[in-house]
PDB file of C-alpha atoms in Angstrom:
ATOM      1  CA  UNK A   1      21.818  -3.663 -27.478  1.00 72.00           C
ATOM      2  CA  UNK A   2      21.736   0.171 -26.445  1.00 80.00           C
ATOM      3  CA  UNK A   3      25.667   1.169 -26.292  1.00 88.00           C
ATOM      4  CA  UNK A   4      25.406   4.084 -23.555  1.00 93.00           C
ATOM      5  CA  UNK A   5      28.727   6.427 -22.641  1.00 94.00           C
ATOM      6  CA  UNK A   6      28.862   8.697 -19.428  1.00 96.00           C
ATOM      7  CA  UNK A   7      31.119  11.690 -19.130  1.00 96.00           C
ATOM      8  CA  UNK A   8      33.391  12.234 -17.141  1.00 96.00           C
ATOM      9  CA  UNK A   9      34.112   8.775 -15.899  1.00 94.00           C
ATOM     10  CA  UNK A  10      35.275  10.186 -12.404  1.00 95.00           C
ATOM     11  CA  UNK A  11      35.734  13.220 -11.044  1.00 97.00           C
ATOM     12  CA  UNK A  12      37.007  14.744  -7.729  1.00 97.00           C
ATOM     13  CA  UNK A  13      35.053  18.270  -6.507  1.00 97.00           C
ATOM     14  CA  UNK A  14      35.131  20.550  -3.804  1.00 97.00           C
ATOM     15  CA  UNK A  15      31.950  21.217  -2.056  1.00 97.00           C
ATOM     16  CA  UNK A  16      29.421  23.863  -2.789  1.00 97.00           C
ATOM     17  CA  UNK A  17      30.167  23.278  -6.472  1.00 97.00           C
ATOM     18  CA  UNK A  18      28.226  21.881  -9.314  1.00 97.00           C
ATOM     19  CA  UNK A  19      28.879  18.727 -11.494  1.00 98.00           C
ATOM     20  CA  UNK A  20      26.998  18.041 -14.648  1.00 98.00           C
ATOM     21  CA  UNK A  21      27.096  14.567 -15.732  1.00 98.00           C
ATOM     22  CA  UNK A  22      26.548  13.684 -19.375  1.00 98.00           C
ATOM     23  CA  UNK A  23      24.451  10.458 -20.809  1.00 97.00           C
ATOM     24  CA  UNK A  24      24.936   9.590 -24.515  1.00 97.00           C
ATOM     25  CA  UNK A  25      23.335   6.640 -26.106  1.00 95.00           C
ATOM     26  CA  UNK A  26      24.067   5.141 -29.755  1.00 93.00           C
ATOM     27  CA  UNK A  27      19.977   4.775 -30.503  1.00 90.00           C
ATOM     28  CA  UNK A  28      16.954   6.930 -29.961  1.00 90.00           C
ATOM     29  CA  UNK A  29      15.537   5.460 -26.793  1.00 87.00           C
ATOM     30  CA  UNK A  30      11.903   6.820 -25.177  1.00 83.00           C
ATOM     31  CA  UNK A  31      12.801   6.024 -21.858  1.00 83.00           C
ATOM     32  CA  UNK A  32      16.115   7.005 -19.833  1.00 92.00           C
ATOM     33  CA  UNK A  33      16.740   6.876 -16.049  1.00 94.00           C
ATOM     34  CA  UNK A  34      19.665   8.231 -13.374  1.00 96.00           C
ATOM     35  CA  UNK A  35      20.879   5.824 -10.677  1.00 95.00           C
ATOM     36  CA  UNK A  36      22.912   6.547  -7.687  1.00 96.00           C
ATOM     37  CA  UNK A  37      24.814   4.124  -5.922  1.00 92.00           C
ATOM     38  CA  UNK A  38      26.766   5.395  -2.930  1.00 91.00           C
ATOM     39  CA  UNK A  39      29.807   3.825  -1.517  1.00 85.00           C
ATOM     40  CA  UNK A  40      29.458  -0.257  -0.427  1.00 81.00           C
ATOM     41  CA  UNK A  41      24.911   0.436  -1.286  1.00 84.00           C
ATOM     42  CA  UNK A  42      22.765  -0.764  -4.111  1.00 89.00           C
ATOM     43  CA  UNK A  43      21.642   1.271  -6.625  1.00 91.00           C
ATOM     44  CA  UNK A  44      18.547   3.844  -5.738  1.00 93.00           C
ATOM     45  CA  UNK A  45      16.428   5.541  -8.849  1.00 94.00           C
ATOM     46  CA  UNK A  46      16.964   9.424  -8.494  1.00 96.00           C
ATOM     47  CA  UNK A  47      14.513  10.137 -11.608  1.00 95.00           C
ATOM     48  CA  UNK A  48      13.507   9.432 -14.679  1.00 92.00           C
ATOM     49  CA  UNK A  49      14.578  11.623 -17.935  1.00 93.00           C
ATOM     50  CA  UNK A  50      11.569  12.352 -20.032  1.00 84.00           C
ATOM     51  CA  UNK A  51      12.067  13.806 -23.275  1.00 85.00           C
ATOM     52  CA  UNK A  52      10.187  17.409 -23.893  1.00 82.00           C
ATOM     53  CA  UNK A  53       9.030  17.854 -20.492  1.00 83.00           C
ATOM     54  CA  UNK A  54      10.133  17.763 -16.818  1.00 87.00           C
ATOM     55  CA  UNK A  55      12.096  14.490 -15.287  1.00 92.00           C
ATOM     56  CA  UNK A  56      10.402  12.719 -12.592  1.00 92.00           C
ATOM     57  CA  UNK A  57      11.723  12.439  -9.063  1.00 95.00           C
ATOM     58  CA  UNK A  58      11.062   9.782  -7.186  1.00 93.00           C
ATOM     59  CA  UNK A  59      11.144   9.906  -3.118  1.00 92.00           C
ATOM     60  CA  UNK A  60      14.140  12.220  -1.308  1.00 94.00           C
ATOM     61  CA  UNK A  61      15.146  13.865  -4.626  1.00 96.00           C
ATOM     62  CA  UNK A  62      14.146  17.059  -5.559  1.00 96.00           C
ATOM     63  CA  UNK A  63      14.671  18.748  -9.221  1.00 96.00           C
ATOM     64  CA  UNK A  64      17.047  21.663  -6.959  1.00 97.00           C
ATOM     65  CA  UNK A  65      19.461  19.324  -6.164  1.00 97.00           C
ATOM     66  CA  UNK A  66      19.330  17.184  -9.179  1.00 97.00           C
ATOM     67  CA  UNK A  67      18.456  18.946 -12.343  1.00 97.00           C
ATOM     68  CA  UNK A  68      17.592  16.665 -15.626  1.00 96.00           C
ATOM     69  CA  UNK A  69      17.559  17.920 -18.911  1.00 95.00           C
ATOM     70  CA  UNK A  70      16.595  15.826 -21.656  1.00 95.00           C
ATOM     71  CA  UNK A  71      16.880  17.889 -24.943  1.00 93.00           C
ATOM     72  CA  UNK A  72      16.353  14.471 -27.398  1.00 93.00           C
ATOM     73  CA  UNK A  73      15.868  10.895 -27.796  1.00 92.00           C
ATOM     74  CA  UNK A  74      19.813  10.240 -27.505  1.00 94.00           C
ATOM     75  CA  UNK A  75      21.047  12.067 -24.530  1.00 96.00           C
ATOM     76  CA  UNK A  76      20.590  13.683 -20.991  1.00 96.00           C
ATOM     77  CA  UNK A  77      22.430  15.282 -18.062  1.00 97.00           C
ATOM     78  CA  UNK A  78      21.637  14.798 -14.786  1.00 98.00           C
ATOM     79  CA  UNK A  79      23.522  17.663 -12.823  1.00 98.00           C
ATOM     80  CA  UNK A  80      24.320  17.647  -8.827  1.00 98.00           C
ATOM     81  CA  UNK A  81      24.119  21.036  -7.180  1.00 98.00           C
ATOM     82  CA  UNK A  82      25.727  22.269  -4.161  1.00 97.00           C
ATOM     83  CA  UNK A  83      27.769  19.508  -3.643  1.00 97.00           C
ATOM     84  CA  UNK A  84      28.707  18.002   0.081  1.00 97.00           C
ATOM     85  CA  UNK A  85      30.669  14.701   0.914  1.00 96.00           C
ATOM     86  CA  UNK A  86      27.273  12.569   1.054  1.00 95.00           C
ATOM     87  CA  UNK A  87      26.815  13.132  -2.811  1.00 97.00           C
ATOM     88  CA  UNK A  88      29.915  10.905  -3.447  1.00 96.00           C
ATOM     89  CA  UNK A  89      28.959   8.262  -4.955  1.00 96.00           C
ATOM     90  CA  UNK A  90      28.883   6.271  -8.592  1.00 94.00           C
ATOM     91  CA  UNK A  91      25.766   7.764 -10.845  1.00 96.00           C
ATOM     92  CA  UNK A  92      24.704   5.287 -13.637  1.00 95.00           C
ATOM     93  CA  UNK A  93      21.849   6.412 -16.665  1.00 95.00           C
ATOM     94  CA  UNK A  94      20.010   3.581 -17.801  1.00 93.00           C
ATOM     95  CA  UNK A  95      17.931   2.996 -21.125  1.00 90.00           C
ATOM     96  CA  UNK A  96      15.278   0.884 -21.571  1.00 81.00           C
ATOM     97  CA  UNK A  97      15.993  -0.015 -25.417  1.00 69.00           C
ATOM     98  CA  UNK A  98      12.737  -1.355 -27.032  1.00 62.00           C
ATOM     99  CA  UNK A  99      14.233  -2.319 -30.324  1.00 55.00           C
ATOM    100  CA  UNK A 100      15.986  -5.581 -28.512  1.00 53.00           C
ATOM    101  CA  UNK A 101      13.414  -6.231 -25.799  1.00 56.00           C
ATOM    102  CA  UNK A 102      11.128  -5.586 -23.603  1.00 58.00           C
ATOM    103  CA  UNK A 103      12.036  -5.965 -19.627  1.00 61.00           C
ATOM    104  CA  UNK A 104      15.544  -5.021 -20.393  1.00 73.00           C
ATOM    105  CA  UNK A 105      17.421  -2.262 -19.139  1.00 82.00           C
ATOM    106  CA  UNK A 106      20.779  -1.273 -20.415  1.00 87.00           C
ATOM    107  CA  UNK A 107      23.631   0.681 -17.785  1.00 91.00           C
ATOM    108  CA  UNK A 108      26.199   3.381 -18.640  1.00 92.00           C
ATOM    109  CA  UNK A 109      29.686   2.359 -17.033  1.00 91.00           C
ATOM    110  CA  UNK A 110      28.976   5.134 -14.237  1.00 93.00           C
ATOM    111  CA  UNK A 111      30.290   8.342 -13.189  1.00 95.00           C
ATOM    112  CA  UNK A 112      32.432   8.121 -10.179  1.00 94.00           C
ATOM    113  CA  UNK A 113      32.133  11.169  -7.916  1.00 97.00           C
ATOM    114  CA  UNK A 114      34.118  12.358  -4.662  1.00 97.00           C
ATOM    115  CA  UNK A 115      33.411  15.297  -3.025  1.00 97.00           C
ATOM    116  CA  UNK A 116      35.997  16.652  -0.393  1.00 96.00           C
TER     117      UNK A 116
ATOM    118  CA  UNK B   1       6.051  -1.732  -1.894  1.00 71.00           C
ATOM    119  CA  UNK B   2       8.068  -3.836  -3.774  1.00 82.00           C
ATOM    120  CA  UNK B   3      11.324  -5.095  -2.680  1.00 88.00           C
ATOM    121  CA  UNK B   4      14.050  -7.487  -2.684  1.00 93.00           C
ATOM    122  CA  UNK B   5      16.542  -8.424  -0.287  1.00 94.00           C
ATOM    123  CA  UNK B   6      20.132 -10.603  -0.864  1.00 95.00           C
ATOM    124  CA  UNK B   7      21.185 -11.805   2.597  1.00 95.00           C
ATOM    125  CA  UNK B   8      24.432 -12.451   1.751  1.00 95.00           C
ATOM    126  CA  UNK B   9      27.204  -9.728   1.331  1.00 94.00           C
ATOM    127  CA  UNK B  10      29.631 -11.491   0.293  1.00 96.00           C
ATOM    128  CA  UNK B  11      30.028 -15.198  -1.400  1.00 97.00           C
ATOM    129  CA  UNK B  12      33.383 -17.201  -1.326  1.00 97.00           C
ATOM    130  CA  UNK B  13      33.288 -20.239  -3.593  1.00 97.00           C
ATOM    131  CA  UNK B  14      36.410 -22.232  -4.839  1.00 97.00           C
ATOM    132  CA  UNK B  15      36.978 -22.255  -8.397  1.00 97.00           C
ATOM    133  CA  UNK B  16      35.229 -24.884 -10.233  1.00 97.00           C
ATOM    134  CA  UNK B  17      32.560 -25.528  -7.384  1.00 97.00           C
ATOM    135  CA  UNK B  18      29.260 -24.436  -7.821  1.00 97.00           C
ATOM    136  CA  UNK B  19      28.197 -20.877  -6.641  1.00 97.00           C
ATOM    137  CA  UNK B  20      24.775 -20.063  -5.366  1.00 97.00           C
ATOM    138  CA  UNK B  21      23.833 -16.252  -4.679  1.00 98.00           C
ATOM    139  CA  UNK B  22      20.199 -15.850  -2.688  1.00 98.00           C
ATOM    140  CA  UNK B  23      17.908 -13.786  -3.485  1.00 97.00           C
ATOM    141  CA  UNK B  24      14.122 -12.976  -2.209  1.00 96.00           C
ATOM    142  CA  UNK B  25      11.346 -11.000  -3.590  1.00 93.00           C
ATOM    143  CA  UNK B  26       8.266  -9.181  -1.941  1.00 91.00           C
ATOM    144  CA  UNK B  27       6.241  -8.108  -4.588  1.00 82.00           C
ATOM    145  CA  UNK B  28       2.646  -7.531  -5.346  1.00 79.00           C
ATOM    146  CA  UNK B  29       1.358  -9.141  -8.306  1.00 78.00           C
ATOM    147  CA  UNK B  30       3.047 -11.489 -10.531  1.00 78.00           C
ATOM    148  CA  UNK B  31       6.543 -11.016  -9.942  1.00 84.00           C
ATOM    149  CA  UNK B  32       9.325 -10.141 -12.333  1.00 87.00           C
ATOM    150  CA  UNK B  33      12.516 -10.341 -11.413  1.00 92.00           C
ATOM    151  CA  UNK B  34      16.388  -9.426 -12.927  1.00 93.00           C
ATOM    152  CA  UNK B  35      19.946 -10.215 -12.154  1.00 95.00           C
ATOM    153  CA  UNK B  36      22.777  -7.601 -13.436  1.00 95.00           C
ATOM    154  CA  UNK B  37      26.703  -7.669 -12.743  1.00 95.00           C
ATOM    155  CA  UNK B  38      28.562  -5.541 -11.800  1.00 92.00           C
ATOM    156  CA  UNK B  39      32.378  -5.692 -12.736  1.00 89.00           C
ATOM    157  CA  UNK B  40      34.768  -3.488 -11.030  1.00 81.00           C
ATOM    158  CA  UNK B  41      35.234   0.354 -12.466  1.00 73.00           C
ATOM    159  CA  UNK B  42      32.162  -0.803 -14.484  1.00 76.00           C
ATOM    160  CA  UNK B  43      28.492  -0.675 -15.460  1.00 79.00           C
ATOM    161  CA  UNK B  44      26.053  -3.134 -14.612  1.00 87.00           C
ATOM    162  CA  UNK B  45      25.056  -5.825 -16.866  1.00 89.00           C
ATOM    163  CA  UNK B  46      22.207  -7.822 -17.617  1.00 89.00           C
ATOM    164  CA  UNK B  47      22.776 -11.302 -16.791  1.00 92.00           C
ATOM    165  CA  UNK B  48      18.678 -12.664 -16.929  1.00 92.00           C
ATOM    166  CA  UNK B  49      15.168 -12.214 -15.886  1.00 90.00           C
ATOM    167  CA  UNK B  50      12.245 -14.047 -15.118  1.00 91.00           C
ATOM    168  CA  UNK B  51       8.842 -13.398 -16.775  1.00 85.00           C
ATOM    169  CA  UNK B  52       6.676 -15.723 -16.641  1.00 80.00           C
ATOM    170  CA  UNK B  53       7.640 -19.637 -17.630  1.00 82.00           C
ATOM    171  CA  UNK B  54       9.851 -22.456 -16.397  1.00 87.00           C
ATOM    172  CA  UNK B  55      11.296 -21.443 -13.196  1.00 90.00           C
ATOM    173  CA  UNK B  56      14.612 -22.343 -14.267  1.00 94.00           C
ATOM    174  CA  UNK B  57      16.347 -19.331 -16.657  1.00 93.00           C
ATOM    175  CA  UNK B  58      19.259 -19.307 -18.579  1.00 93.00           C
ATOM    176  CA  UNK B  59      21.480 -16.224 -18.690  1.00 92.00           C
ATOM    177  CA  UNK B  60      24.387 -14.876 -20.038  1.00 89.00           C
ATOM    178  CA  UNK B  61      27.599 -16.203 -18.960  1.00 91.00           C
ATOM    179  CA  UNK B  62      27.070 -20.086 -18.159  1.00 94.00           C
ATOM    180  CA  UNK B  63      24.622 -18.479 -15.338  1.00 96.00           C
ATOM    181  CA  UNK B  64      21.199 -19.472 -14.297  1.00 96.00           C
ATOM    182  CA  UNK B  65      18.485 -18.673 -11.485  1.00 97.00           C
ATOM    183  CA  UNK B  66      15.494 -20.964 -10.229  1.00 95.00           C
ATOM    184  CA  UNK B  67      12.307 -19.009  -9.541  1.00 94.00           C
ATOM    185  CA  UNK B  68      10.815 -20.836  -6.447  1.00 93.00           C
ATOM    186  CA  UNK B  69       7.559 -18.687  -5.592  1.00 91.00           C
ATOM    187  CA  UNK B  70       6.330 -20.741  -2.303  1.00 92.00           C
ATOM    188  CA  UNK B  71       9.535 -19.378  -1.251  1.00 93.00           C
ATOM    189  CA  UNK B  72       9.672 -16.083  -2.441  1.00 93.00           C
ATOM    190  CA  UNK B  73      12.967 -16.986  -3.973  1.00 95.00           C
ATOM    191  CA  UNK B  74      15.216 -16.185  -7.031  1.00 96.00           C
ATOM    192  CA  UNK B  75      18.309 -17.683  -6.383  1.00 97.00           C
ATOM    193  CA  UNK B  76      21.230 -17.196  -8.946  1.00 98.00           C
ATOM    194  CA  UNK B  77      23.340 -20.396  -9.495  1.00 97.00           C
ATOM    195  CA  UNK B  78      26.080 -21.778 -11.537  1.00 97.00           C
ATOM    196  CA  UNK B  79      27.285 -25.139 -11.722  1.00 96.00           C
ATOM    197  CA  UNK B  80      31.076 -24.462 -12.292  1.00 97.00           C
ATOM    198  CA  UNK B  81      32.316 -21.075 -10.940  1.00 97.00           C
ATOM    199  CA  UNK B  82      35.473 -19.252 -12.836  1.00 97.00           C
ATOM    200  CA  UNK B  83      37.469 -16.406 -10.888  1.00 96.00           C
ATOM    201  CA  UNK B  84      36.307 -14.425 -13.650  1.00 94.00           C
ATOM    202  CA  UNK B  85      33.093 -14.411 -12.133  1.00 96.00           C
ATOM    203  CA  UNK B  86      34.135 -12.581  -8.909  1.00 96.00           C
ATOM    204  CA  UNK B  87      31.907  -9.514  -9.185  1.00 95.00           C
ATOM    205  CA  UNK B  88      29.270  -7.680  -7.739  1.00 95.00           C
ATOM    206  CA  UNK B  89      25.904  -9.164  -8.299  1.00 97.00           C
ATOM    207  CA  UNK B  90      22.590  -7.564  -7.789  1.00 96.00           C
ATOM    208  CA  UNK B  91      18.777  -8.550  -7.631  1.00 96.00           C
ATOM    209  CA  UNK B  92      16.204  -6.626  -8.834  1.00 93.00           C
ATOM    210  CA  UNK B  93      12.308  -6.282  -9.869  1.00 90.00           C
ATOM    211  CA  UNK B  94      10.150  -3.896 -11.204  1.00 85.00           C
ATOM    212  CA  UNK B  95       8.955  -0.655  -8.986  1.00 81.00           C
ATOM    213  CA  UNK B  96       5.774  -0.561  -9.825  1.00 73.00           C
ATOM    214  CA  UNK B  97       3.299  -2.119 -12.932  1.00 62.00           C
ATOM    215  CA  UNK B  98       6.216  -0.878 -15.476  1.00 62.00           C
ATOM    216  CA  UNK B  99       9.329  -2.493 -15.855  1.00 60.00           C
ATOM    217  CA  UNK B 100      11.623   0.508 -16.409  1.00 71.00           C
ATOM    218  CA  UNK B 101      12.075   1.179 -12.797  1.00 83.00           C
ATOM    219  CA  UNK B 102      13.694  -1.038 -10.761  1.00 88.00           C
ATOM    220  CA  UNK B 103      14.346  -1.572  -7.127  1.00 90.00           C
ATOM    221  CA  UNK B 104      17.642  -3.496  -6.304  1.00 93.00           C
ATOM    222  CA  UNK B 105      18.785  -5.449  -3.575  1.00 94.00           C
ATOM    223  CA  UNK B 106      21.772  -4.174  -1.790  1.00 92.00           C
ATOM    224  CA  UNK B 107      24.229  -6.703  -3.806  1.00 94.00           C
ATOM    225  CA  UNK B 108      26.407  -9.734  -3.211  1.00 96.00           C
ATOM    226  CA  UNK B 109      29.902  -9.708  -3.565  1.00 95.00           C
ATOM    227  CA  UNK B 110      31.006 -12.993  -5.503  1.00 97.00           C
ATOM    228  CA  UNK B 111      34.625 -14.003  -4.250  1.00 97.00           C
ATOM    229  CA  UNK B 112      35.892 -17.048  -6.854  1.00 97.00           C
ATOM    230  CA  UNK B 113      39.210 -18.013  -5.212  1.00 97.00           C
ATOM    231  CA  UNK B 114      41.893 -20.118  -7.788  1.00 95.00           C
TER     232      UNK B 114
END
């Protein structure tokens, strides 16, 4: 299975400023995915990474606030902008690793953020 | 839209009883559904899925879910429960026709007292 690290695990920022948040994965996988999952919620799909082109947002988040890049098969960042205390929350990437099987999405261990 | 919905927040089960976490589905199509874990100050894990097949699965972990589609249900079950278990568990099935994106439920919080 896909072995996926997130940096940095946590992090504490004021507001107004920028985090990037980095997504490293042991295999080339095609697709790759950002996750947030704010305090005591479930986790809601921000966008997905696509390699050599733009990510794709999906409802409520815009490419402003969340910028992806994607610059190879391995890795992305997913960056929050302009931070405010309703950003804190736990941001997971995701993999889905075709080389073990289909219908099977792998996690990173999640970036914990707080935002004073 | 697809969705699924856990109606429990939280679960308390004795050790060594059985534990049952509810889930149910709304989905168009023939549904496909996934359980993950979630240990504290950690990712989420992949515990099963349902495809297609029997409607009982076998996960990781001594875990299990029945697939009961007159009612809409995917209910995650183990017949012995370990304190090791306590966790956060989650529901979840496809967003739309592919399976990368998922939609989760908003969790259950598995309490496995000694």
């Amino acid at each position: 299975s896909a072995v996926i690290s997130q940096k940095p695990s946590r992090d504490i920022c004021q507001r107004g400023t920028s985090l990037t948040i980095q997504c490293q994965v042991d295999s080339q996988v095609t697709m790759m995915f950002w996750y947030r999952q704010q305090p005591g919620q479930s986790l809601t799909l921000i966008a997905t990474a696509n390699q050599g082109s733009e990510a794709t947002y999906e409802s409520g988040f815009v490419i402003d606030k969340f910028p992806i890049s994607r610059p190879n098969l391995t890795f992305s960042t997913l960056t929050v902008s302009n931070m405010s205390p309703e950003d804190s929350s736990i941001y997971l990437c995701s993999v889905e690793d075709r080389g073990v099987e289909d219908n099977e999405q792998f996690f990173g261990p999640g970036t914990r953020l707080t935002v004073l | 839209a697809q969705s699924v919905a856990q109606p429990e927040d939280q679960v308390n089960v004795a050790e060594g009883n059985p534990l049952t976490v509810k889930c149910t589905y709304s989905v168009s199509g023939n549904p496909y559904l996934f359980w993950y874990v979630q240990y504290p100050n950690r990712g989420l894990q992949f515990l099963l899925k349902y495809i297609t097949g029997d409607n009982l699965v076998k996960g990781s972990y001594g875990f299990e879910a029945e697939f009961n589609k007159s009612q809409t249900s995917f209910h995650l079950k183990k017949p012995s429960a370990l304190v090791s278990d306590s966790a956060l568990y989650f529901c979840a099935a496809p967003m739309n026709t592919g399976f990368q994106k998922l939609v989760f439920g908003t969790g259950t919080r598995l309490l496995v007292s000694p």
